[in-house]
């Protein structure tokens, strides 16, 4: 596929801007040849105006029509074939194999939302007609702005979860592609454009603009036609967008999934039984994808038992024999090193082990660090996300200290507890404390690897996200882009199909307080 | 009941503050004798700290225990008897009869949430266990701050919808009583306190602080233990709270239900068939409760047909023979007159009719005003809420102009269309435009009167509320105070009852994509 460096504005392509940028191959630091044209204010405005016009048509389409669009996007992505995977590798430094998996996840996500639409009950239809005739269902908010994430060029980017769930909800979408993978963004953007044309979606249902400067994103967030924002990235970026959106004359919801350090608690009996095995698996979870996951376990809390030494030694060994690998961008690698240095320089923190530097390029070196709860509690820097392949072991002196540690945590995406049945009974209070701290709790597992299903929550209390009431992964993500609309005393012919007397769609509906199909 | 002027801090009462204020009887402008002590910063902090401690216990109680608490609150309110109604009348100027209705609504609301808890499916339990074992349910956010509204001293105040839904969700509550009805606030506050003690709820599950100055509310909004805010009142007040909450180190959701002008569209055929009847009923809806409802129909759009004159004449007659009545407070009455004056002074606006001034006191006089769409579209002042018994008739020259009018509307709580079947078919496009503008659409009715049921939406796009995704009336209001929590790979004994393998609560659950009971 020839990359043109164009922005995708509905059915058109456009490159009016004079500012261009290139992607970089993080494996060798060289610039890739193509010039991508940063979208101009005018182009962004065109994308948003088209999104508004398209929304007026798209919101009234049937669920089946929208489902076909999503399925066709999945097909078009698959038909990009190995070219796509190769470009993903070139722009991210991650292995082609990884992108086989990520592509599968991306297209399955699109298909899952298509299934959700075809089943139809997600609209949460409610009918009360014992007194007044009052009916309710979820309707789409309006055009949605989506910010692609650097660490998942497919699954959290142009055709990622935000776009898939917004399109499923009935919203048109304007994506700002992440400047680290503009070629992948263009390829995927064109696949969506093609799918829109094939399935006769309105011109403007999808646009994708390129940009390296902060103004491109700001223009989307500020545009009066945009009614919600999806974002995955850093705390700094997400919080800035959240603040900008709240300063608008009409504030809009921002779903920013930001930093998280994902504490892992190892309990006393399990560390005796299989501490070494857990230590080895911890290393795998920490260095997977060069640690560039939102759910990377950055804090590991260890109990005060003799066998802790064995665990720590096993972890050290595992990190000793680990290797560096290429990080997504020069910026991410610099930031990783800077955050590591900051952490190392905190009183009471020591580096226990580092992996070997294997090659040139933007290499992130695995780090195992250590401190204790007493130092941690006095220093909030230690709870900061270090985005990369590192974890901080935190030695606790007592159960009371573990509980104190947990109570002091701010919001995270996940928390994990490793324990035998006995441990878990003994530490039930710890788990209850953690209920308030995260969006997802795991027992005897690792937080990396987020399954796309109905029950998944990828979210959590601030500062992990700007809206703990929502999830950005799983079918629940669709409700981020909808609101309830109530119809009172409507004649049947004016009601949406989902709310007519006759339930021809055969969806679940709450009728006078009872769920019926 | 003796009023003490105290703040209610969990199980305690307290009046440390030196600033006191009195309620006023708006029927004669006199101050009522009791001195209410404005809460000090220390008292507010105590309320919030107790709310946090209580939340740690309350969130773990069973649904049945919480339901009993809500039912007992309803009982305690009923057992206040006529004293309560009399005090409501004294502090609001509204009739005792009105409060019989409002009390019924308030206790029924509490009982409806108790039913919802006992049925249990509201937690939206989801279980996926084909691959990893992943389960999800809604859990409470934490202590909630509630601002009582002046216009519903019972139904939207200390034990109103916000408090009922937050307590139902499992949140503790700190209410700031509205300074216009401090006596009612104290009576209701003590009823809740008594119910909490009778049902052995944790000390601090409910507090109520009094205050006239803006600092009392701000202290609640800023308190780090408070995790969400419910508010009903003016745009100015609601937007200030929203902005304050977003400036916190940890931003929190604010559900502010603010101003709305609730456009009513009269279509060409129905105005011929029964224009005069609609005109008379419009007047009733406009002056009901002295126009002091969020859903008061402040804009009435009339089609360009000959019979419009008959409608206008009938409306004039109806307003001519209407009477003034006492408004809730001196401030509200002054504001009503100021907003009316502002509106009258806009180019193209004329006063068609006013009611008679009947008595002394803070009398709000019904006003019928008129303009045309052309003037309205050029002047955004006309869309402002005039809180009181007035409506602005807006003459349209064509269907195109009616559509243009509708498209230009900002967010409102409701919109209403009066039409024959033929009208409604002809104006289906109008109704589709209105889908985007409001939370509730009505056909051939009036927006005043908000039924408390499952399908109700009392909410709408900004500036009607700060969060169009939610409703403040109806069972859906509970989800304002919850978020999803996900449990991965949990042993059965550690799971909440709602998510255990065996569905002993017999609630609806989404199991691997299928709803099961």
PDB file of N, CA, C and O in Angstrom, chain A residues 52 55-56 59-60 128 134 136 242 246 249 255 432 435-436 438-441 443 453-456 462 467-469 483 485-486 488-490, chain B residues 52 55-56 59-60 128 131 134 136 242 246 249 255 432 435-436 438-441 443 453-456 462 467-469 483 485-486 488-490:
ATOM      1  N   UNK A  52     -20.727  15.788  12.081  1.00  0.00           N
ATOM      2  CA  UNK A  52     -22.048  16.237  12.518  1.00  0.00           C
ATOM      3  C   UNK A  52     -23.111  15.904  11.463  1.00  0.00           C
ATOM      4  O   UNK A  52     -24.180  15.375  11.778  1.00  0.00           O
ATOM      5  N   UNK A  55     -23.660  12.219  11.416  1.00  0.00           N
ATOM      6  CA  UNK A  55     -24.358  11.742  12.616  1.00  0.00           C
ATOM      7  C   UNK A  55     -25.863  11.810  12.439  1.00  0.00           C
ATOM      8  O   UNK A  55     -26.596  10.914  12.883  1.00  0.00           O
ATOM      9  N   UNK A  56     -26.330  12.873  11.772  1.00  0.00           N
ATOM     10  CA  UNK A  56     -27.775  13.047  11.572  1.00  0.00           C
ATOM     11  C   UNK A  56     -28.385  11.873  10.793  1.00  0.00           C
ATOM     12  O   UNK A  56     -29.567  11.567  10.944  1.00  0.00           O
ATOM     13  N   UNK A  59     -27.172   8.060  13.074  1.00  0.00           N
ATOM     14  CA  UNK A  59     -27.868   7.743  14.318  1.00  0.00           C
ATOM     15  C   UNK A  59     -29.216   7.081  14.058  1.00  0.00           C
ATOM     16  O   UNK A  59     -29.774   6.428  14.947  1.00  0.00           O
ATOM     17  N   UNK A  60     -29.756   7.271  12.839  1.00  0.00           N
ATOM     18  CA  UNK A  60     -31.071   6.697  12.551  1.00  0.00           C
ATOM     19  C   UNK A  60     -30.975   5.358  11.823  1.00  0.00           C
ATOM     20  O   UNK A  60     -32.003   4.729  11.557  1.00  0.00           O
ATOM     21  N   UNK A 128     -42.775   1.672  31.047  1.00  0.00           N
ATOM     22  CA  UNK A 128     -43.742   1.720  32.150  1.00  0.00           C
ATOM     23  C   UNK A 128     -45.047   2.225  31.564  1.00  0.00           C
ATOM     24  O   UNK A 128     -45.099   3.333  31.023  1.00  0.00           O
ATOM     25  N   UNK A 134     -44.590   5.685  29.630  1.00  0.00           N
ATOM     26  CA  UNK A 134     -43.244   6.257  29.652  1.00  0.00           C
ATOM     27  C   UNK A 134     -42.259   5.177  29.224  1.00  0.00           C
ATOM     28  O   UNK A 134     -42.286   4.068  29.754  1.00  0.00           O
ATOM     29  N   UNK A 136     -38.109   4.307  27.673  1.00  0.00           N
ATOM     30  CA  UNK A 136     -36.749   4.840  27.686  1.00  0.00           C
ATOM     31  C   UNK A 136     -35.790   3.918  26.962  1.00  0.00           C
ATOM     32  O   UNK A 136     -35.928   2.697  27.054  1.00  0.00           O
ATOM     33  N   UNK A 242      -9.005  16.544  29.612  1.00  0.00           N
ATOM     34  CA  UNK A 242     -10.134  16.622  30.547  1.00  0.00           C
ATOM     35  C   UNK A 242     -10.399  18.075  30.940  1.00  0.00           C
ATOM     36  O   UNK A 242     -11.542  18.553  30.908  1.00  0.00           O
ATOM     37  N   UNK A 246     -13.661  20.539  29.974  1.00  0.00           N
ATOM     38  CA  UNK A 246     -14.502  21.141  31.005  1.00  0.00           C
ATOM     39  C   UNK A 246     -14.529  22.658  30.928  1.00  0.00           C
ATOM     40  O   UNK A 246     -15.401  23.284  31.516  1.00  0.00           O
ATOM     41  N   UNK A 249     -17.598  26.042  26.493  1.00  0.00           N
ATOM     42  CA  UNK A 249     -18.916  26.602  26.847  1.00  0.00           C
ATOM     43  C   UNK A 249     -19.895  25.467  27.174  1.00  0.00           C
ATOM     44  O   UNK A 249     -20.683  25.577  28.109  1.00  0.00           O
ATOM     45  N   UNK A 255     -13.295  10.391  28.453  1.00  0.00           N
ATOM     46  CA  UNK A 255     -12.897   9.087  28.982  1.00  0.00           C
ATOM     47  C   UNK A 255     -11.414   8.935  28.723  1.00  0.00           C
ATOM     48  O   UNK A 255     -10.997   8.463  27.669  1.00  0.00           O
ATOM     49  N   UNK A 432     -11.028  -6.325  50.597  1.00  0.00           N
ATOM     50  CA  UNK A 432     -12.107  -5.335  50.728  1.00  0.00           C
ATOM     51  C   UNK A 432     -11.596  -3.903  50.618  1.00  0.00           C
ATOM     52  O   UNK A 432     -12.289  -3.038  50.075  1.00  0.00           O
ATOM     53  N   UNK A 435     -11.167  -3.180  46.932  1.00  0.00           N
ATOM     54  CA  UNK A 435     -12.420  -2.920  46.201  1.00  0.00           C
ATOM     55  C   UNK A 435     -12.547  -1.448  45.830  1.00  0.00           C
ATOM     56  O   UNK A 435     -13.115  -1.105  44.798  1.00  0.00           O
ATOM     57  N   UNK A 436     -12.079  -0.584  46.704  1.00  0.00           N
ATOM     58  CA  UNK A 436     -12.292   0.853  46.484  1.00  0.00           C
ATOM     59  C   UNK A 436     -11.215   1.488  45.618  1.00  0.00           C
ATOM     60  O   UNK A 436     -11.315   2.660  45.274  1.00  0.00           O
ATOM     61  N   UNK A 438      -9.597   0.169  42.668  1.00  0.00           N
ATOM     62  CA  UNK A 438      -9.319  -0.238  41.289  1.00  0.00           C
ATOM     63  C   UNK A 438     -10.599  -0.547  40.526  1.00  0.00           C
ATOM     64  O   UNK A 438     -11.691  -0.625  41.090  1.00  0.00           O
ATOM     65  N   UNK A 439     -10.418  -0.783  39.216  1.00  0.00           N
ATOM     66  CA  UNK A 439     -11.516  -1.236  38.373  1.00  0.00           C
ATOM     67  C   UNK A 439     -11.552  -2.743  38.218  1.00  0.00           C
ATOM     68  O   UNK A 439     -12.590  -3.323  37.924  1.00  0.00           O
ATOM     69  N   UNK A 440     -10.386  -3.400  38.420  1.00  0.00           N
ATOM     70  CA  UNK A 440     -10.330  -4.856  38.264  1.00  0.00           C
ATOM     71  C   UNK A 440      -9.423  -5.457  39.320  1.00  0.00           C
ATOM     72  O   UNK A 440      -8.316  -4.978  39.528  1.00  0.00           O
ATOM     73  N   UNK A 441      -9.925  -6.493  39.986  1.00  0.00           N
ATOM     74  CA  UNK A 441      -9.194  -7.214  41.023  1.00  0.00           C
ATOM     75  C   UNK A 441      -8.891  -8.623  40.524  1.00  0.00           C
ATOM     76  O   UNK A 441      -9.783  -9.299  40.012  1.00  0.00           O
ATOM     77  N   UNK A 443      -7.067 -12.494  41.369  1.00  0.00           N
ATOM     78  CA  UNK A 443      -6.477 -13.428  42.323  1.00  0.00           C
ATOM     79  C   UNK A 443      -5.569 -14.388  41.553  1.00  0.00           C
ATOM     80  O   UNK A 443      -5.979 -14.964  40.540  1.00  0.00           O
ATOM     81  N   UNK A 453     -14.468  -8.834  26.748  1.00  0.00           N
ATOM     82  CA  UNK A 453     -15.686  -9.623  26.985  1.00  0.00           C
ATOM     83  C   UNK A 453     -16.717  -8.729  27.679  1.00  0.00           C
ATOM     84  O   UNK A 453     -16.493  -7.543  27.870  1.00  0.00           O
ATOM     85  N   UNK A 454     -17.843  -9.289  28.042  1.00  0.00           N
ATOM     86  CA  UNK A 454     -18.905  -8.487  28.650  1.00  0.00           C
ATOM     87  C   UNK A 454     -18.522  -7.977  30.041  1.00  0.00           C
ATOM     88  O   UNK A 454     -18.854  -6.864  30.419  1.00  0.00           O
ATOM     89  N   UNK A 455     -17.875  -8.818  30.820  1.00  0.00           N
ATOM     90  CA  UNK A 455     -17.664  -8.502  32.233  1.00  0.00           C
ATOM     91  C   UNK A 455     -16.376  -7.732  32.497  1.00  0.00           C
ATOM     92  O   UNK A 455     -16.106  -7.357  33.637  1.00  0.00           O
ATOM     93  N   UNK A 456     -15.582  -7.479  31.455  1.00  0.00           N
ATOM     94  CA  UNK A 456     -14.305  -6.796  31.671  1.00  0.00           C
ATOM     95  C   UNK A 456     -14.528  -5.353  32.123  1.00  0.00           C
ATOM     96  O   UNK A 456     -15.451  -4.682  31.663  1.00  0.00           O
ATOM     97  N   UNK A 462      -9.846   7.709  39.709  1.00  0.00           N
ATOM     98  CA  UNK A 462      -8.826   8.721  39.427  1.00  0.00           C
ATOM     99  C   UNK A 462      -7.611   8.483  40.311  1.00  0.00           C
ATOM    100  O   UNK A 462      -7.787   8.161  41.485  1.00  0.00           O
ATOM    101  N   UNK A 467     -12.903   8.897  34.582  1.00  0.00           N
ATOM    102  CA  UNK A 467     -14.304   8.540  34.805  1.00  0.00           C
ATOM    103  C   UNK A 467     -14.414   7.075  35.202  1.00  0.00           C
ATOM    104  O   UNK A 467     -14.507   6.192  34.358  1.00  0.00           O
ATOM    105  N   UNK A 468     -14.424   6.839  36.514  1.00  0.00           N
ATOM    106  CA  UNK A 468     -14.408   5.462  37.019  1.00  0.00           C
ATOM    107  C   UNK A 468     -15.706   4.733  36.742  1.00  0.00           C
ATOM    108  O   UNK A 468     -15.801   3.528  36.931  1.00  0.00           O
ATOM    109  N   UNK A 469     -16.739   5.463  36.293  1.00  0.00           N
ATOM    110  CA  UNK A 469     -18.035   4.830  36.075  1.00  0.00           C
ATOM    111  C   UNK A 469     -18.081   4.036  34.782  1.00  0.00           C
ATOM    112  O   UNK A 469     -19.100   3.426  34.462  1.00  0.00           O
ATOM    113  N   UNK A 483     -26.746   8.146  26.025  1.00  0.00           N
ATOM    114  CA  UNK A 483     -27.480   8.696  27.156  1.00  0.00           C
ATOM    115  C   UNK A 483     -28.905   8.182  27.048  1.00  0.00           C
ATOM    116  O   UNK A 483     -29.362   7.791  25.967  1.00  0.00           O
ATOM    117  N   UNK A 485     -32.877   8.397  26.663  1.00  0.00           N
ATOM    118  CA  UNK A 485     -33.895   9.320  26.155  1.00  0.00           C
ATOM    119  C   UNK A 485     -35.258   8.712  26.473  1.00  0.00           C
ATOM    120  O   UNK A 485     -35.469   7.509  26.293  1.00  0.00           O
ATOM    121  N   UNK A 486     -36.145   9.564  26.946  1.00  0.00           N
ATOM    122  CA  UNK A 486     -37.442   9.102  27.448  1.00  0.00           C
ATOM    123  C   UNK A 486     -38.558   9.601  26.530  1.00  0.00           C
ATOM    124  O   UNK A 486     -38.556  10.759  26.107  1.00  0.00           O
ATOM    125  N   UNK A 488     -42.643   9.957  26.289  1.00  0.00           N
ATOM    126  CA  UNK A 488     -43.856   9.906  27.092  1.00  0.00           C
ATOM    127  C   UNK A 488     -45.078  10.076  26.213  1.00  0.00           C
ATOM    128  O   UNK A 488     -45.168  11.019  25.423  1.00  0.00           O
ATOM    129  N   UNK A 489     -45.992   9.136  26.361  1.00  0.00           N
ATOM    130  CA  UNK A 489     -47.282   9.214  25.658  1.00  0.00           C
ATOM    131  C   UNK A 489     -47.127   9.248  24.141  1.00  0.00           C
ATOM    132  O   UNK A 489     -47.870   9.940  23.454  1.00  0.00           O
ATOM    133  N   UNK A 490     -46.178   8.494  23.627  1.00  0.00           N
ATOM    134  CA  UNK A 490     -45.933   8.468  22.182  1.00  0.00           C
ATOM    135  C   UNK A 490     -46.865   7.478  21.504  1.00  0.00           C
ATOM    136  O   UNK A 490     -47.062   6.370  21.994  1.00  0.00           O
TER     137      UNK A 490
ATOM    138  N   UNK B  52     -17.177   8.974  55.633  1.00  0.00           N
ATOM    139  CA  UNK B  52     -16.163   8.045  55.146  1.00  0.00           C
ATOM    140  C   UNK B  52     -16.091   6.798  56.042  1.00  0.00           C
ATOM    141  O   UNK B  52     -16.074   5.668  55.544  1.00  0.00           O
ATOM    142  N   UNK B  55     -19.151   4.744  55.497  1.00  0.00           N
ATOM    143  CA  UNK B  55     -19.166   4.098  54.174  1.00  0.00           C
ATOM    144  C   UNK B  55     -18.459   2.750  54.217  1.00  0.00           C
ATOM    145  O   UNK B  55     -18.903   1.777  53.581  1.00  0.00           O
ATOM    146  N   UNK B  56     -17.377   2.680  54.979  1.00  0.00           N
ATOM    147  CA  UNK B  56     -16.614   1.432  55.078  1.00  0.00           C
ATOM    148  C   UNK B  56     -17.469   0.285  55.615  1.00  0.00           C
ATOM    149  O   UNK B  56     -17.210  -0.882  55.308  1.00  0.00           O
ATOM    150  N   UNK B  59     -21.182   0.091  52.914  1.00  0.00           N
ATOM    151  CA  UNK B  59     -21.057  -0.483  51.567  1.00  0.00           C
ATOM    152  C   UNK B  59     -21.085  -2.003  51.602  1.00  0.00           C
ATOM    153  O   UNK B  59     -21.346  -2.637  50.580  1.00  0.00           O
ATOM    154  N   UNK B  60     -20.804  -2.576  52.773  1.00  0.00           N
ATOM    155  CA  UNK B  60     -20.767  -4.039  52.851  1.00  0.00           C
ATOM    156  C   UNK B  60     -22.076  -4.631  53.356  1.00  0.00           C
ATOM    157  O   UNK B  60     -22.213  -5.853  53.439  1.00  0.00           O
ATOM    158  N   UNK B 128     -18.408 -13.862  32.791  1.00  0.00           N
ATOM    159  CA  UNK B 128     -17.841 -14.541  31.626  1.00  0.00           C
ATOM    160  C   UNK B 128     -16.878 -15.591  32.161  1.00  0.00           C
ATOM    161  O   UNK B 128     -15.920 -15.239  32.858  1.00  0.00           O
ATOM    162  N   UNK B 131     -13.434 -18.378  28.938  1.00  0.00           N
ATOM    163  CA  UNK B 131     -11.966 -18.337  28.944  1.00  0.00           C
ATOM    164  C   UNK B 131     -11.525 -18.042  30.377  1.00  0.00           C
ATOM    165  O   UNK B 131     -11.702 -18.876  31.241  1.00  0.00           O
ATOM    166  N   UNK B 134     -14.159 -14.017  34.615  1.00  0.00           N
ATOM    167  CA  UNK B 134     -14.237 -12.570  34.810  1.00  0.00           C
ATOM    168  C   UNK B 134     -15.673 -12.207  35.167  1.00  0.00           C
ATOM    169  O   UNK B 134     -16.610 -12.617  34.483  1.00  0.00           O
ATOM    170  N   UNK B 136     -18.403  -9.085  36.953  1.00  0.00           N
ATOM    171  CA  UNK B 136     -18.527  -7.635  37.150  1.00  0.00           C
ATOM    172  C   UNK B 136     -19.843  -7.288  37.815  1.00  0.00           C
ATOM    173  O   UNK B 136     -20.867  -7.910  37.534  1.00  0.00           O
ATOM    174  N   UNK B 242     -19.966  22.411  39.615  1.00  0.00           N
ATOM    175  CA  UNK B 242     -19.316  21.572  38.604  1.00  0.00           C
ATOM    176  C   UNK B 242     -17.863  22.001  38.403  1.00  0.00           C
ATOM    177  O   UNK B 242     -16.941  21.173  38.400  1.00  0.00           O
ATOM    178  N   UNK B 246     -14.335  19.968  39.411  1.00  0.00           N
ATOM    179  CA  UNK B 246     -13.336  19.616  38.405  1.00  0.00           C
ATOM    180  C   UNK B 246     -11.968  20.215  38.703  1.00  0.00           C
ATOM    181  O   UNK B 246     -10.970  19.780  38.140  1.00  0.00           O
ATOM    182  N   UNK B 249      -8.001  18.235  43.288  1.00  0.00           N
ATOM    183  CA  UNK B 249      -6.900  17.337  42.893  1.00  0.00           C
ATOM    184  C   UNK B 249      -7.462  16.033  42.312  1.00  0.00           C
ATOM    185  O   UNK B 249      -6.951  15.519  41.332  1.00  0.00           O
ATOM    186  N   UNK B 255     -23.718  15.811  39.428  1.00  0.00           N
ATOM    187  CA  UNK B 255     -25.001  15.695  38.754  1.00  0.00           C
ATOM    188  C   UNK B 255     -25.812  16.921  39.121  1.00  0.00           C
ATOM    189  O   UNK B 255     -26.491  16.933  40.148  1.00  0.00           O
ATOM    190  N   UNK B 432     -37.554  14.140  15.359  1.00  0.00           N
ATOM    191  CA  UNK B 432     -36.184  13.617  15.266  1.00  0.00           C
ATOM    192  C   UNK B 432     -35.139  14.659  15.638  1.00  0.00           C
ATOM    193  O   UNK B 432     -34.117  14.332  16.230  1.00  0.00           O
ATOM    194  N   UNK B 435     -35.038  14.792  19.418  1.00  0.00           N
ATOM    195  CA  UNK B 435     -34.331  13.667  20.062  1.00  0.00           C
ATOM    196  C   UNK B 435     -32.979  14.112  20.635  1.00  0.00           C
ATOM    197  O   UNK B 435     -32.542  13.594  21.654  1.00  0.00           O
ATOM    198  N   UNK B 436     -32.324  15.021  19.934  1.00  0.00           N
ATOM    199  CA  UNK B 436     -30.972  15.404  20.348  1.00  0.00           C
ATOM    200  C   UNK B 436     -30.961  16.503  21.393  1.00  0.00           C
ATOM    201  O   UNK B 436     -29.887  16.868  21.891  1.00  0.00           O
ATOM    202  N   UNK B 438     -33.118  16.961  24.272  1.00  0.00           N
ATOM    203  CA  UNK B 438     -33.726  16.826  25.600  1.00  0.00           C
ATOM    204  C   UNK B 438     -33.524  15.430  26.179  1.00  0.00           C
ATOM    205  O   UNK B 438     -33.065  14.517  25.499  1.00  0.00           O
ATOM    206  N   UNK B 439     -33.934  15.292  27.445  1.00  0.00           N
ATOM    207  CA  UNK B 439     -33.942  13.989  28.100  1.00  0.00           C
ATOM    208  C   UNK B 439     -35.294  13.303  28.021  1.00  0.00           C
ATOM    209  O   UNK B 439     -35.391  12.086  28.142  1.00  0.00           O
ATOM    210  N   UNK B 440     -36.367  14.100  27.842  1.00  0.00           N
ATOM    211  CA  UNK B 440     -37.713  13.510  27.779  1.00  0.00           C
ATOM    212  C   UNK B 440     -38.544  14.231  26.731  1.00  0.00           C
ATOM    213  O   UNK B 440     -38.599  15.461  26.715  1.00  0.00           O
ATOM    214  N   UNK B 441     -39.177  13.445  25.877  1.00  0.00           N
ATOM    215  CA  UNK B 441     -40.051  13.967  24.826  1.00  0.00           C
ATOM    216  C   UNK B 441     -41.484  13.567  25.134  1.00  0.00           C
ATOM    217  O   UNK B 441     -41.750  12.404  25.453  1.00  0.00           O
ATOM    218  N   UNK B 443     -45.682  13.702  23.897  1.00  0.00           N
ATOM    219  CA  UNK B 443     -46.678  13.980  22.869  1.00  0.00           C
ATOM    220  C   UNK B 443     -48.007  14.275  23.572  1.00  0.00           C
ATOM    221  O   UNK B 443     -48.435  13.515  24.461  1.00  0.00           O
ATOM    222  N   UNK B 453     -40.553   6.406  38.125  1.00  0.00           N
ATOM    223  CA  UNK B 453     -40.695   5.021  37.659  1.00  0.00           C
ATOM    224  C   UNK B 453     -39.383   4.581  37.015  1.00  0.00           C
ATOM    225  O   UNK B 453     -38.399   5.302  37.043  1.00  0.00           O
ATOM    226  N   UNK B 454     -39.371   3.383  36.469  1.00  0.00           N
ATOM    227  CA  UNK B 454     -38.126   2.860  35.898  1.00  0.00           C
ATOM    228  C   UNK B 454     -37.698   3.621  34.648  1.00  0.00           C
ATOM    229  O   UNK B 454     -36.525   3.860  34.419  1.00  0.00           O
ATOM    230  N   UNK B 455     -38.674   3.969  33.813  1.00  0.00           N
ATOM    231  CA  UNK B 455     -38.351   4.501  32.483  1.00  0.00           C
ATOM    232  C   UNK B 455     -38.199   6.022  32.460  1.00  0.00           C
ATOM    233  O   UNK B 455     -37.884   6.593  31.417  1.00  0.00           O
ATOM    234  N   UNK B 456     -38.417   6.687  33.594  1.00  0.00           N
ATOM    235  CA  UNK B 456     -38.346   8.152  33.599  1.00  0.00           C
ATOM    236  C   UNK B 456     -36.912   8.626  33.347  1.00  0.00           C
ATOM    237  O   UNK B 456     -35.958   8.027  33.813  1.00  0.00           O
ATOM    238  N   UNK B 462     -26.541  19.456  28.283  1.00  0.00           N
ATOM    239  CA  UNK B 462     -26.114  20.751  28.808  1.00  0.00           C
ATOM    240  C   UNK B 462     -26.776  21.879  28.006  1.00  0.00           C
ATOM    241  O   UNK B 462     -26.892  21.758  26.797  1.00  0.00           O
ATOM    242  N   UNK B 467     -24.624  16.452  33.207  1.00  0.00           N
ATOM    243  CA  UNK B 467     -24.317  15.073  32.809  1.00  0.00           C
ATOM    244  C   UNK B 467     -25.542  14.424  32.185  1.00  0.00           C
ATOM    245  O   UNK B 467     -26.379  13.842  32.871  1.00  0.00           O
ATOM    246  N   UNK B 468     -25.624  14.513  30.853  1.00  0.00           N
ATOM    247  CA  UNK B 468     -26.818  14.024  30.157  1.00  0.00           C
ATOM    248  C   UNK B 468     -26.930  12.513  30.196  1.00  0.00           C
ATOM    249  O   UNK B 468     -27.965  11.964  29.832  1.00  0.00           O
ATOM    250  N   UNK B 469     -25.879  11.831  30.667  1.00  0.00           N
ATOM    251  CA  UNK B 469     -25.902  10.368  30.652  1.00  0.00           C
ATOM    252  C   UNK B 469     -26.724   9.797  31.789  1.00  0.00           C
ATOM    253  O   UNK B 469     -26.849   8.588  31.920  1.00  0.00           O
ATOM    254  N   UNK B 483     -20.099   2.464  40.199  1.00  0.00           N
ATOM    255  CA  UNK B 483     -19.172   2.202  39.101  1.00  0.00           C
ATOM    256  C   UNK B 483     -19.016   0.693  39.000  1.00  0.00           C
ATOM    257  O   UNK B 483     -19.268  -0.026  39.967  1.00  0.00           O
ATOM    258  N   UNK B 485     -17.134  -2.834  39.046  1.00  0.00           N
ATOM    259  CA  UNK B 485     -15.908  -3.439  39.593  1.00  0.00           C
ATOM    260  C   UNK B 485     -15.833  -4.859  39.056  1.00  0.00           C
ATOM    261  O   UNK B 485     -16.833  -5.586  39.023  1.00  0.00           O
ATOM    262  N   UNK B 486     -14.634  -5.241  38.634  1.00  0.00           N
ATOM    263  CA  UNK B 486     -14.432  -6.520  37.955  1.00  0.00           C
ATOM    264  C   UNK B 486     -13.591  -7.445  38.829  1.00  0.00           C
ATOM    265  O   UNK B 486     -12.609  -7.012  39.434  1.00  0.00           O
ATOM    266  N   UNK B 488     -11.506 -10.983  38.753  1.00  0.00           N
ATOM    267  CA  UNK B 488     -10.946 -11.976  37.840  1.00  0.00           C
ATOM    268  C   UNK B 488     -10.346 -13.126  38.614  1.00  0.00           C
ATOM    269  O   UNK B 488      -9.543 -12.919  39.523  1.00  0.00           O
ATOM    270  N   UNK B 489     -10.766 -14.324  38.236  1.00  0.00           N
ATOM    271  CA  UNK B 489     -10.198 -15.559  38.804  1.00  0.00           C
ATOM    272  C   UNK B 489     -10.385 -15.636  40.326  1.00  0.00           C
ATOM    273  O   UNK B 489      -9.505 -16.114  41.037  1.00  0.00           O
ATOM    274  N   UNK B 490     -11.525 -15.166  40.813  1.00  0.00           N
ATOM    275  CA  UNK B 490     -11.796 -15.174  42.250  1.00  0.00           C
ATOM    276  C   UNK B 490     -12.337 -16.533  42.697  1.00  0.00           C
ATOM    277  O   UNK B 490     -13.191 -17.100  42.017  1.00  0.00           O
TER     278      UNK B 490
END
